[in-house]
Coordinates of C-alpha atoms in Angstrom, one line a residue:
Chain A
M1 CA -6.5 -8.7 -32.1
S2 CA -10.1 -7.6 -32.3
A3 CA -11.5 -6.2 -29.1
A4 CA -14.0 -8.3 -27.3
E5 CA -17.6 -7.2 -26.7
L6 CA -17.8 -5.7 -23.2
M7 CA -20.9 -5.2 -21.1
D8 CA -21.3 -2.0 -19.1
Y9 CA -19.8 -2.8 -15.7
D10 CA -22.8 -1.9 -13.5
K11 CA -25.1 -3.7 -15.9
A12 CA -22.9 -6.9 -15.6
L13 CA -23.1 -6.7 -11.8
E14 CA -26.8 -6.4 -12.0
L15 CA -27.2 -9.6 -14.0
F16 CA -24.3 -11.7 -12.6
E17 CA -22.4 -12.4 -9.4
P18 CA -18.7 -12.6 -9.9
V19 CA -16.7 -15.3 -8.2
L20 CA -12.9 -14.9 -7.9
G21 CA -9.9 -17.0 -7.2
F22 CA -6.2 -16.2 -7.1
E23 CA -3.0 -18.1 -7.4
V24 CA -0.1 -16.1 -6.3
H25 CA 3.5 -17.3 -6.8
V26 CA 6.1 -16.0 -4.4
E27 CA 9.8 -16.3 -5.2
L28 CA 11.7 -16.8 -1.9
N29 CA 14.9 -14.9 -1.4
T30 CA 17.0 -17.7 0.1
R31 CA 20.6 -17.6 -0.9
T32 CA 20.4 -20.9 -2.9
K33 CA 17.8 -22.6 -5.0
M34 CA 15.0 -25.0 -3.8
F35 CA 16.7 -28.2 -4.8
S36 CA 20.3 -27.3 -5.7
P37 CA 23.1 -25.3 -4.1
A38 CA 23.3 -22.8 -7.0
P39 CA 22.9 -19.2 -6.0
N40 CA 19.3 -17.9 -6.2
P41 CA 18.7 -15.0 -8.6
A42 CA 15.6 -14.0 -6.5
N43 CA 18.1 -13.0 -3.8
E44 CA 19.2 -9.3 -4.2
E45 CA 22.8 -10.4 -4.1
F46 CA 22.6 -12.5 -7.3
H47 CA 19.9 -10.6 -9.1
A48 CA 22.1 -9.1 -11.8
A49 CA 23.8 -12.4 -12.8
E50 CA 24.5 -13.0 -16.5
P51 CA 22.4 -15.8 -18.2
N52 CA 23.2 -19.4 -17.3
T53 CA 25.7 -18.5 -14.6
L54 CA 23.6 -19.7 -11.6
I55 CA 23.2 -23.3 -12.5
A56 CA 24.0 -26.6 -10.9
P57 CA 23.6 -30.1 -12.5
V58 CA 20.2 -30.5 -10.9
D59 CA 18.9 -27.3 -12.6
L60 CA 19.9 -28.7 -15.9
G61 CA 18.4 -32.1 -15.3
L62 CA 21.7 -33.8 -15.9
P63 CA 21.6 -37.6 -15.6
G64 CA 22.6 -38.8 -12.1
S65 CA 22.0 -35.5 -10.4
L66 CA 19.8 -35.6 -7.3
P67 CA 17.8 -32.8 -5.7
T68 CA 18.3 -31.8 -2.1
V69 CA 15.8 -29.7 -0.1
N70 CA 16.9 -26.2 1.0
E71 CA 16.2 -26.1 4.8
T72 CA 15.7 -22.3 4.8
A73 CA 13.2 -22.5 2.0
V74 CA 11.2 -25.0 4.1
R75 CA 11.3 -22.6 7.2
Y76 CA 10.2 -19.7 5.0
S77 CA 7.4 -21.7 3.6
I78 CA 6.1 -22.7 7.1
S79 CA 6.4 -19.0 8.2
L80 CA 4.4 -17.9 5.2
G81 CA 1.8 -20.6 5.8
L82 CA 1.4 -19.5 9.4
A83 CA 1.2 -15.8 8.4
L84 CA -1.7 -16.9 6.0
G85 CA -3.4 -18.4 9.0
C86 CA -2.9 -21.9 7.7
Q87 CA -2.6 -25.3 9.3
I88 CA 0.9 -26.7 8.8
A89 CA 0.8 -30.3 7.6
E90 CA 2.1 -32.9 10.0
S91 CA 3.6 -34.6 7.0
S92 CA 4.1 -33.1 3.6
R93 CA 5.8 -34.4 0.5
F94 CA 6.9 -33.4 -3.0
A95 CA 5.5 -34.6 -6.2
R96 CA 6.5 -34.5 -9.9
K97 CA 4.4 -32.6 -12.3
N98 CA 5.3 -33.9 -15.7
Y99 CA 5.3 -31.8 -18.8
F100 CA 7.5 -31.2 -21.8
Y101 CA 8.6 -27.6 -22.3
P102 CA 12.2 -26.3 -22.5
D103 CA 11.7 -24.0 -19.5
L104 CA 12.5 -27.0 -17.4
A105 CA 15.2 -29.3 -18.6
K106 CA 14.1 -32.3 -16.4
N107 CA 10.8 -32.5 -18.2
Y108 CA 9.1 -32.3 -14.8
Q109 CA 8.6 -29.7 -12.1
I110 CA 9.1 -30.7 -8.5
S111 CA 6.0 -29.4 -6.8
Q112 CA 3.6 -30.5 -4.1
Y113 CA 0.3 -32.1 -4.9
D114 CA -1.7 -34.1 -2.4
E115 CA 0.3 -33.1 0.7
P116 CA 1.1 -29.4 0.6
I117 CA 3.1 -27.9 3.5
A118 CA 0.2 -25.5 4.5
H119 CA -3.6 -25.6 4.1
D120 CA -6.8 -24.0 5.2
G121 CA -6.0 -20.4 6.1
Q122 CA -7.6 -17.0 5.9
V123 CA -6.2 -13.6 5.0
E124 CA -7.8 -10.3 6.0
I125 CA -7.6 -7.5 3.5
E126 CA -8.6 -3.8 3.8
L127 CA -10.5 -2.2 1.0
E128 CA -10.2 1.5 -0.1
D129 CA -13.0 2.6 2.1
G130 CA -11.4 0.9 5.1
T131 CA -13.8 -2.1 5.3
L132 CA -12.3 -5.5 6.0
F133 CA -12.8 -8.5 3.8
Q134 CA -11.7 -12.1 4.4
I135 CA -10.0 -14.2 1.7
P136 CA -10.2 -18.0 2.3
I137 CA -6.9 -19.8 1.5
E138 CA -7.0 -23.4 0.3
R139 CA -3.3 -24.2 0.4
A140 CA 0.2 -22.9 0.1
H141 CA 2.7 -25.3 -1.4
M142 CA 6.4 -25.4 -2.2
E143 CA 7.8 -25.8 -5.7
E144 CA 10.5 -24.7 -8.1
D145 CA 10.4 -21.9 -10.7
A146 CA 11.1 -22.6 -14.4
G147 CA 13.8 -21.1 -16.6
K148 CA 13.2 -18.0 -18.7
L149 CA 12.5 -18.3 -22.4
T150 CA 13.0 -15.5 -24.9
H151 CA 11.2 -16.1 -28.2
V152 CA 13.1 -14.8 -31.2
G153 CA 11.7 -14.0 -34.6
G154 CA 8.1 -13.2 -35.3
S155 CA 6.9 -9.6 -35.0
T156 CA 5.5 -9.5 -31.5
G157 CA 8.2 -11.3 -29.4
R158 CA 5.4 -13.7 -28.3
I159 CA 5.5 -17.3 -29.1
Q160 CA 3.3 -17.1 -32.2
G161 CA 5.5 -16.8 -35.2
A162 CA 8.7 -17.2 -33.3
E163 CA 11.5 -19.0 -35.1
Y164 CA 13.4 -20.3 -32.1
S165 CA 13.7 -19.7 -28.4
L166 CA 16.6 -18.9 -26.1
V167 CA 16.7 -20.4 -22.6
D168 CA 18.3 -19.0 -19.5
Y169 CA 18.2 -21.6 -16.6
N170 CA 19.2 -19.2 -13.9
R171 CA 15.6 -19.0 -12.7
A172 CA 15.1 -22.8 -13.0
G173 CA 14.9 -24.1 -9.4
V174 CA 14.2 -20.8 -7.7
P175 CA 12.2 -21.6 -4.5
L176 CA 8.5 -20.7 -5.0
V177 CA 5.5 -20.9 -2.7
E178 CA 2.2 -21.0 -4.6
I179 CA -0.7 -19.6 -2.6
V180 CA -4.1 -20.8 -3.8
T181 CA -7.4 -19.2 -2.6
R182 CA -10.7 -20.9 -2.3
P183 CA -13.5 -19.4 -4.4
I184 CA -14.1 -15.9 -3.2
F185 CA -17.8 -14.9 -2.9
G186 CA -19.4 -11.7 -2.0
A187 CA -16.9 -9.2 -3.5
E188 CA -19.6 -8.0 -5.8
H189 CA -18.9 -4.7 -7.5
L190 CA -15.7 -4.4 -5.4
A191 CA -14.3 -7.5 -7.1
P192 CA -11.5 -5.7 -9.0
Q193 CA -10.5 -3.9 -5.8
V194 CA -10.5 -7.1 -3.8
G195 CA -8.0 -8.6 -6.3
K196 CA -5.7 -5.6 -6.0
A197 CA -5.9 -5.5 -2.2
Y198 CA -5.4 -9.2 -1.9
V199 CA -2.2 -9.2 -3.9
S200 CA -1.0 -6.1 -2.2
T201 CA -1.6 -7.7 1.2
I202 CA 0.3 -10.9 0.2
R203 CA 3.2 -8.6 -0.8
D204 CA 3.1 -6.8 2.6
I205 CA 3.1 -10.2 4.3
V206 CA 6.1 -11.6 2.5
R207 CA 8.0 -8.3 2.8
G208 CA 7.2 -8.2 6.5
L209 CA 8.5 -11.8 6.9
G210 CA 11.6 -10.8 4.9
I211 CA 11.3 -14.0 2.8
S212 CA 11.0 -12.4 -0.6
E213 CA 12.2 -9.3 -2.4
A214 CA 8.5 -9.2 -3.6
R215 CA 9.2 -7.0 -6.5
M216 CA 6.5 -7.5 -9.0
E217 CA 8.3 -6.0 -11.9
R218 CA 11.0 -8.6 -11.4
G219 CA 8.5 -11.4 -11.2
N220 CA 9.2 -12.1 -7.5
L221 CA 5.4 -12.0 -7.1
R222 CA 3.2 -13.2 -9.9
C223 CA -0.6 -13.5 -9.9
D224 CA -3.0 -15.6 -11.9
A225 CA -6.6 -14.4 -11.6
N226 CA -9.6 -16.7 -11.9
V227 CA -12.9 -15.1 -12.7
S228 CA -16.3 -16.7 -13.2
L229 CA -19.8 -15.3 -13.3
R230 CA -23.1 -16.9 -12.4
P231 CA -26.6 -15.5 -13.0
R232 CA -28.2 -13.9 -10.0
G233 CA -30.0 -16.6 -7.9
Q234 CA -28.1 -19.5 -9.5
E235 CA -26.3 -21.9 -7.1
K236 CA -24.0 -23.6 -9.6
L237 CA -20.7 -21.8 -10.3
G238 CA -20.1 -20.6 -13.8
T239 CA -17.2 -21.6 -16.0
R240 CA -14.0 -19.8 -15.1
T241 CA -11.1 -18.4 -17.0
E242 CA -7.6 -18.1 -15.6
T243 CA -5.8 -14.9 -16.6
K244 CA -2.0 -15.6 -16.3
N245 CA 0.8 -13.4 -15.0
V246 CA -1.1 -10.3 -14.1
N247 CA 1.9 -8.6 -12.6
S248 CA 1.1 -5.4 -11.0
F249 CA -1.6 -4.3 -8.4
R250 CA -3.2 -2.1 -11.0
S251 CA -3.3 -4.9 -13.6
V252 CA -5.0 -7.3 -11.2
E253 CA -7.7 -4.7 -10.7
R254 CA -8.0 -4.0 -14.5
A255 CA -7.9 -7.7 -15.6
V256 CA -10.6 -8.7 -13.1
R257 CA -12.9 -5.9 -14.2
Y258 CA -12.2 -6.7 -17.9
E259 CA -13.0 -10.4 -17.5
I260 CA -16.3 -9.5 -15.7
Q261 CA -17.3 -7.2 -18.5
R262 CA -16.2 -9.7 -21.3
Q263 CA -17.8 -12.8 -19.8
A264 CA -21.1 -10.9 -19.0
A265 CA -21.4 -9.8 -22.6
I266 CA -20.9 -13.4 -23.9
L267 CA -23.3 -14.9 -21.3
A268 CA -26.0 -12.3 -21.9
A269 CA -25.9 -13.0 -25.6
G270 CA -26.6 -16.7 -24.9
G271 CA -23.0 -17.7 -25.4
T272 CA -20.8 -20.0 -23.2
I273 CA -17.5 -19.3 -21.5
I274 CA -14.7 -21.6 -22.5
Q275 CA -12.6 -22.8 -19.7
E276 CA -9.2 -21.6 -20.7
T277 CA -6.0 -19.8 -19.9
R278 CA -6.0 -16.1 -21.0
H279 CA -3.2 -13.6 -21.3
W280 CA -3.3 -10.1 -19.9
H281 CA -2.0 -7.4 -22.2
E282 CA -0.7 -4.5 -20.1
D283 CA -0.5 -2.1 -23.0
T284 CA -4.0 -2.5 -24.4
G285 CA -5.7 -3.5 -21.1
V286 CA -7.4 -6.6 -22.6
T287 CA -7.1 -10.4 -22.1
S288 CA -6.7 -12.7 -25.1
P289 CA -7.3 -16.5 -25.3
G290 CA -4.3 -18.8 -24.6
R291 CA -4.8 -22.5 -24.8
P292 CA -7.9 -24.3 -23.8
K293 CA -7.7 -26.7 -20.8
S294 CA -7.0 -30.0 -22.5
D295 CA -5.0 -33.2 -22.6
A296 CA -1.9 -31.1 -22.1
D297 CA -3.0 -30.5 -18.5
D298 CA -2.7 -34.2 -17.7
Y299 CA 0.4 -33.8 -15.6
R300 CA 0.5 -37.3 -14.2
Y301 CA 1.6 -36.2 -10.8
F302 CA 3.3 -38.8 -8.7
P303 CA 5.3 -38.7 -5.4
E304 CA 8.9 -37.5 -6.0
P305 CA 11.0 -40.6 -5.4
D306 CA 14.2 -38.6 -5.0
L307 CA 13.0 -36.7 -2.0
L308 CA 11.9 -37.6 1.5
P309 CA 8.8 -36.3 3.3
V310 CA 9.0 -33.0 5.3
V311 CA 7.7 -33.6 8.8
P312 CA 8.0 -30.3 10.7
S313 CA 8.2 -30.8 14.5
P314 CA 5.6 -29.0 16.6
A315 CA 8.6 -27.2 18.3
L316 CA 9.8 -25.8 15.0
I317 CA 6.3 -24.6 14.1
E318 CA 5.9 -22.9 17.5
E319 CA 9.3 -21.3 17.1
L320 CA 8.4 -19.9 13.7
R321 CA 4.9 -18.9 15.0
A322 CA 6.5 -16.9 17.9
A323 CA 8.8 -15.1 15.4
L324 CA 6.0 -14.0 13.1
P325 CA 5.7 -10.2 12.6
E326 CA 2.4 -8.6 13.7
A327 CA -0.6 -9.2 11.5
P328 CA -1.2 -6.7 8.7
A329 CA -4.2 -5.2 10.4
V330 CA -2.4 -4.7 13.6
R331 CA 0.6 -3.3 11.8
R332 CA -1.5 -0.8 9.9
R333 CA -3.1 0.5 13.1
R334 CA 0.3 0.8 14.7
L335 CA 1.9 2.7 11.8
K336 CA -1.0 5.1 11.4
E337 CA -0.7 6.0 15.1
Q338 CA 3.1 6.2 15.0
W339 CA 3.2 8.4 12.0
G340 CA 0.3 10.6 13.1
F341 CA -1.4 10.5 9.7
T342 CA -5.0 11.5 9.3
D343 CA -7.4 8.8 8.0
L344 CA -7.3 10.3 4.6
E345 CA -3.5 10.5 4.4
F346 CA -3.1 6.9 5.6
Q347 CA -5.7 5.6 3.3
D348 CA -3.9 7.4 0.5
V349 CA -0.7 5.5 1.2
L350 CA -2.6 2.2 1.5
N351 CA -4.5 2.6 -1.7
S352 CA -1.4 3.4 -3.6
G353 CA 0.1 0.2 -2.3
L354 CA 3.0 2.1 -0.8
L355 CA 2.8 1.3 2.9
V356 CA 6.0 -0.8 2.7
E357 CA 7.8 1.9 0.8
V358 CA 6.9 4.7 3.2
E359 CA 7.7 2.5 6.2
E360 CA 11.1 1.6 4.8
T361 CA 11.9 5.2 3.8
A362 CA 11.1 6.2 7.4
R363 CA 13.3 3.5 8.7
F364 CA 16.2 5.0 6.7
G365 CA 15.7 8.2 8.7
A366 CA 13.2 10.3 6.8
A367 CA 10.2 11.9 8.4
P368 CA 7.1 9.8 7.6
A369 CA 5.2 12.8 6.4
Q370 CA 8.0 13.6 3.9
A371 CA 8.2 9.9 2.9
R372 CA 4.5 10.0 2.2
K373 CA 4.7 13.2 0.3
W374 CA 7.4 11.9 -2.1
W375 CA 5.9 8.4 -2.6
T376 CA 2.3 9.4 -3.1
G377 CA 3.2 12.6 -4.9
E378 CA 6.1 12.9 -7.4
I379 CA 7.1 9.3 -7.5
A380 CA 3.5 8.0 -8.0
R381 CA 3.0 10.7 -10.7
I382 CA 6.0 9.5 -12.6
A383 CA 5.0 5.8 -12.1
N384 CA 1.5 6.6 -13.5
A385 CA 2.9 8.4 -16.5
Q386 CA 5.2 5.5 -17.2
E387 CA 2.5 2.9 -16.3
V388 CA 4.8 1.0 -13.9
E389 CA 4.7 0.4 -10.1
A390 CA 6.1 3.3 -8.0
S391 CA 8.2 0.8 -6.1
S392 CA 10.0 -0.3 -9.2
L393 CA 11.3 3.2 -9.9
V394 CA 13.4 4.0 -6.8
S395 CA 14.5 2.4 -3.6
P396 CA 13.3 3.6 -0.1
Q397 CA 17.0 4.2 0.8
H398 CA 17.4 6.7 -2.1
V399 CA 14.2 8.4 -1.3
S400 CA 15.3 8.8 2.3
E401 CA 18.6 10.2 1.1
L402 CA 16.8 12.7 -1.2
I403 CA 14.6 13.9 1.7
A404 CA 17.7 14.4 3.9
L405 CA 19.3 16.5 1.2
V406 CA 16.3 18.8 1.1
E407 CA 16.1 18.9 4.9
N408 CA 19.8 19.9 5.1
G409 CA 19.2 22.7 2.6
E410 CA 21.4 21.2 0.0
L411 CA 18.5 20.9 -2.4
T412 CA 15.3 22.8 -3.0
D413 CA 12.1 20.9 -3.7
R414 CA 12.5 21.8 -7.4
L415 CA 16.1 20.6 -7.5
A416 CA 15.2 17.5 -5.6
R417 CA 12.6 16.6 -8.3
Q418 CA 15.4 16.9 -10.9
V419 CA 17.6 14.7 -8.8
L420 CA 14.8 12.1 -8.5
E421 CA 14.6 12.0 -12.3
G422 CA 18.3 11.3 -12.4
V423 CA 18.0 8.5 -9.8
I424 CA 15.1 7.0 -11.7
A425 CA 17.1 7.2 -15.0
G426 CA 19.7 5.0 -13.3
E427 CA 22.3 7.7 -12.7
G428 CA 23.1 6.4 -9.2
S429 CA 22.2 7.6 -5.7
P430 CA 20.9 11.1 -5.1
S431 CA 24.3 12.4 -4.1
D432 CA 25.8 10.9 -7.2
V433 CA 23.2 12.7 -9.3
V434 CA 23.7 16.0 -7.4
K435 CA 27.4 15.7 -8.3
S436 CA 27.2 14.6 -11.9
R437 CA 24.4 17.0 -12.8
G438 CA 25.8 19.8 -10.7
L439 CA 22.4 20.4 -9.0
A440 CA 23.4 21.5 -5.5
V441 CA 21.9 24.6 -4.0
V442 CA 24.3 27.6 -4.2
S443 CA 24.9 28.1 -0.6
D444 CA 28.0 30.2 -1.1
D445 CA 26.8 33.7 0.1
G446 CA 29.7 35.3 -1.8
A447 CA 28.4 34.1 -5.1
L448 CA 24.8 35.1 -4.2
I449 CA 25.9 38.6 -3.1
A450 CA 27.8 39.2 -6.3
A451 CA 24.7 38.3 -8.3
I452 CA 22.5 40.4 -6.0
D453 CA 24.7 43.4 -6.3
E454 CA 24.7 43.1 -10.1
A455 CA 20.9 42.8 -10.2
L456 CA 20.5 45.8 -7.9
A457 CA 22.9 47.9 -10.0
S458 CA 21.0 47.1 -13.2
Q459 CA 17.6 48.0 -11.6
P460 CA 18.2 51.2 -9.6
D461 CA 14.5 52.0 -9.5
V462 CA 13.8 48.8 -7.7
L463 CA 16.7 49.5 -5.3
Q464 CA 15.1 52.9 -4.5
K465 CA 11.7 51.3 -3.9
I466 CA 13.2 48.8 -1.5
R467 CA 15.0 51.6 0.3
D468 CA 11.7 53.4 0.5
G469 CA 10.3 50.4 2.4
K470 CA 8.4 48.8 -0.5
V471 CA 9.8 45.4 0.3
Q472 CA 7.6 43.6 -2.2
A473 CA 9.6 45.3 -5.0
A474 CA 12.4 42.9 -4.0
G475 CA 10.6 40.2 -6.0
A476 CA 12.1 41.4 -9.3
V477 CA 15.6 41.3 -7.9
I478 CA 15.1 37.8 -6.4
G479 CA 13.8 36.6 -9.7
A480 CA 16.9 37.9 -11.5
V481 CA 19.2 36.3 -9.0
M482 CA 17.4 32.9 -9.1
K483 CA 17.7 33.1 -12.9
A484 CA 21.4 33.9 -12.7
M485 CA 21.8 30.9 -10.3
K486 CA 19.9 28.7 -12.7
G487 CA 17.3 28.1 -9.9
Q488 CA 19.9 26.4 -7.7
A489 CA 19.6 28.9 -4.8
D490 CA 17.4 28.9 -1.8
A491 CA 14.9 31.7 -2.5
A492 CA 14.3 32.5 1.2
R493 CA 18.1 33.1 1.7
V494 CA 18.3 35.2 -1.5
R495 CA 15.4 37.4 -0.2
E496 CA 17.2 37.9 3.1
L497 CA 20.4 38.9 1.4
V498 CA 18.7 41.2 -1.1
L499 CA 17.1 43.2 1.8
E500 CA 20.4 43.3 3.6
R501 CA 22.4 44.5 0.5
A502 CA 19.7 47.1 -0.5
S503 CA 20.3 48.8 2.8
Q504 CA 24.1 48.7 2.4
V505 CA 24.9 49.3 -1.3
Chain B
M1 CA -8.7 -57.3 -16.0
S2 CA -6.5 -54.4 -17.0
E3 CA -7.9 -51.0 -17.9
I4 CA -5.1 -50.4 -20.5
T5 CA -6.7 -49.6 -23.9
P6 CA -5.0 -48.7 -27.2
E7 CA -6.4 -45.2 -26.8
L8 CA -4.8 -44.8 -23.4
V9 CA -1.4 -46.0 -24.7
E10 CA -1.7 -43.5 -27.6
H11 CA -2.6 -40.7 -25.1
L12 CA 0.3 -41.5 -22.8
A13 CA 2.7 -41.8 -25.8
N14 CA 1.6 -38.4 -26.9
L15 CA 2.1 -36.9 -23.4
A16 CA 5.6 -38.4 -23.3
R17 CA 6.4 -37.2 -26.8
I18 CA 7.0 -40.7 -28.0
G19 CA 6.0 -41.7 -31.6
L20 CA 4.5 -45.2 -31.8
T21 CA 3.5 -47.3 -34.8
P22 CA 0.1 -49.0 -34.7
E23 CA 1.9 -52.4 -34.1
E24 CA 3.8 -50.9 -31.1
V25 CA 0.5 -49.5 -29.6
Q26 CA -1.0 -53.0 -30.0
S27 CA 1.9 -54.8 -28.3
L28 CA 2.3 -52.2 -25.6
T29 CA -1.4 -52.4 -24.7
G30 CA -0.9 -56.1 -23.9
E31 CA 2.4 -55.6 -22.1
L32 CA 1.4 -52.6 -20.0
G33 CA -1.9 -54.5 -19.2
A34 CA 0.1 -57.4 -17.8
I35 CA 2.3 -55.1 -15.7
V36 CA -0.7 -53.3 -14.3
D37 CA -2.4 -56.6 -13.5
S38 CA 0.7 -57.9 -11.7
V39 CA 1.0 -54.7 -9.6
A40 CA -2.7 -54.9 -8.8
K41 CA -2.0 -58.2 -7.0
V42 CA -0.2 -56.2 -4.3
S43 CA -3.5 -54.5 -3.4
E44 CA -5.0 -57.9 -2.6
V45 CA -2.5 -58.5 0.2
A46 CA -2.3 -54.9 1.5
T47 CA -4.6 -54.5 4.5
P48 CA -6.0 -51.1 5.6
D49 CA -3.6 -51.0 8.5
V50 CA -0.6 -50.7 6.1
P51 CA -0.2 -47.0 5.4
A52 CA 0.5 -46.0 1.8
T53 CA 4.1 -45.2 1.3
S54 CA 6.0 -43.5 -1.4
H55 CA 9.5 -44.3 -0.1
P56 CA 11.2 -47.5 1.1
I57 CA 13.5 -45.8 3.6
P58 CA 11.9 -44.7 6.9
L59 CA 13.6 -41.2 6.9
V60 CA 12.1 -37.7 6.9
N61 CA 13.5 -34.2 7.0
V62 CA 16.7 -34.6 5.1
F63 CA 17.8 -31.0 4.3
R64 CA 20.6 -29.0 2.8
P65 CA 21.8 -25.8 4.5
D66 CA 21.2 -22.7 2.5
V67 CA 24.8 -22.1 1.5
P68 CA 25.9 -21.7 -2.1
G69 CA 27.8 -24.7 -3.4
E70 CA 29.2 -26.1 -6.6
T71 CA 27.8 -24.9 -9.9
V72 CA 28.7 -25.5 -13.5
T73 CA 30.2 -22.8 -15.7
T74 CA 28.2 -21.3 -18.6
E75 CA 30.8 -22.9 -21.0
Q76 CA 30.4 -26.3 -19.4
A77 CA 26.7 -26.1 -19.6
L78 CA 26.5 -24.9 -23.2
A79 CA 29.0 -27.5 -24.4
M80 CA 26.4 -30.1 -23.6
A81 CA 23.8 -28.6 -25.8
P82 CA 23.3 -29.1 -29.5
E83 CA 22.9 -25.3 -30.1
H84 CA 23.4 -22.1 -28.2
D85 CA 23.3 -18.4 -29.0
G86 CA 25.6 -16.3 -26.9
S87 CA 25.2 -17.5 -23.3
R88 CA 21.8 -19.0 -23.8
F89 CA 20.6 -22.4 -25.0
K90 CA 18.9 -22.3 -28.4
V91 CA 15.8 -24.5 -28.8
S92 CA 13.1 -24.9 -31.5
A93 CA 10.1 -22.7 -31.0
I94 CA 7.6 -25.0 -29.5
L95 CA 3.9 -24.1 -29.7
G96 CA 2.8 -24.3 -26.2
E97 CA 3.2 -22.3 -23.0
E98 CA 4.9 -22.2 -19.8
Q99 CA 3.1 -24.3 -17.2

């Protein structure tokens, strides 16, 4: 793929105003699917299922099978609508979106069209410098996810050149809520950051509600980013592109920035933007054209005849409203105070998108300061190196366990980093890794004393210096002992014992 | 008169992945036109105080509890398909994209 012409970012912003829009799909973690009683792979319990083991007749579109609406999915959708500041529709109905593609065996997706469950909301996001920005929400509607295709043959694993495709229908019918924003104005040069903060806020909201696992690397949360540019001073909106499946916070930021630079170069050269779907390439950091919007988008929506309208009672809505967790801004203020972080420390956590991780790690018993140190330090460093989300590497429970091992003196910081590597490599929990890799701190004084005596005997000059009160000379002995213990000893304890033995031997 | 044109019939056939001969397009244009015209008569008797309805039964909120129920086994599912590879269905590579 040839790289597109890009305009310098600041120059692009000087000439054009970026207008954004986002469609975020959230997979709900109900136990069963949206329209069938098959187990839901977006629920942690069924996540590791083998292909085509979580399927009911409805998910395969078998003749005579009829969909039934999952009550919990409806409740979750209403809760999410309320958390997005939306109005909940008095009456809402499902619609068929017709298209032929093997990811859905029915040849249509059950979605919502003219009567979504929630509409007209607003979400407040916080940018890196702490300023607040409002994102207008047009609607949030219920629908079902499609199956997963694997394209076989061809060199790139993409559809072009594929010889055939393999289909797993486990994901077909997973409950989804699609959240659609209105056009977002005024983000200006912060547009990429607004995208990142918005998706991160949606993730915090659904995690706070407990209605989705919200793991982006698993596709529980997927973002399509719309970007258009208009010349400064022009009222009319420019033609937009829709970049599909931008599936990490960092990618949202990069993809928005890339599209601004790409479109600006085309427009400045007198070209026109084609309204099209584009693909984001994580590895190269560019977008490439997908298909243009065309006849294929004629989905011929019509009301789903197999399902009845959803008419939530005011009592249900009020019950769910009362059960909402605190708003993200309120929660941030509370956590900052509770943890006693400085502005800088707290902003560091927020900007890394690790608020939920730190909070959950603390809930498992770790000191918040330690949780912050590990997540924004070593774990973020490894995540950066591997170009993945930190949250995908290790669970808050395991981080908390690791911190506890250090606190109890069973691991030094250095050993803990090795244990973390093992946990990330999938070797099990921290204590599993300690056992299997034999990484525990040598806390047996007998073993330490034997090593110290040996080191002192082989360095009589050092022993003499220590006895003469030159305590800093002990460093050479401590070094030798740490080496003999392969680093698995607590250096402070070794120092203590060296001084003790030097006066006795 | 009906708005059904041969071009529209061809467009719909294409969306529905149905191949039609020129003769079939011609005859369907007439037949679909007659059906649409007949249905249009309903709008002549519908008054503004009759709300639009998508369902004949006056029921709402029919839900299923979120409890796992009957599923089909992988073997049962694959047995219904022309081809499979391991535990997944095998289909021709189709130039297109997920919705």
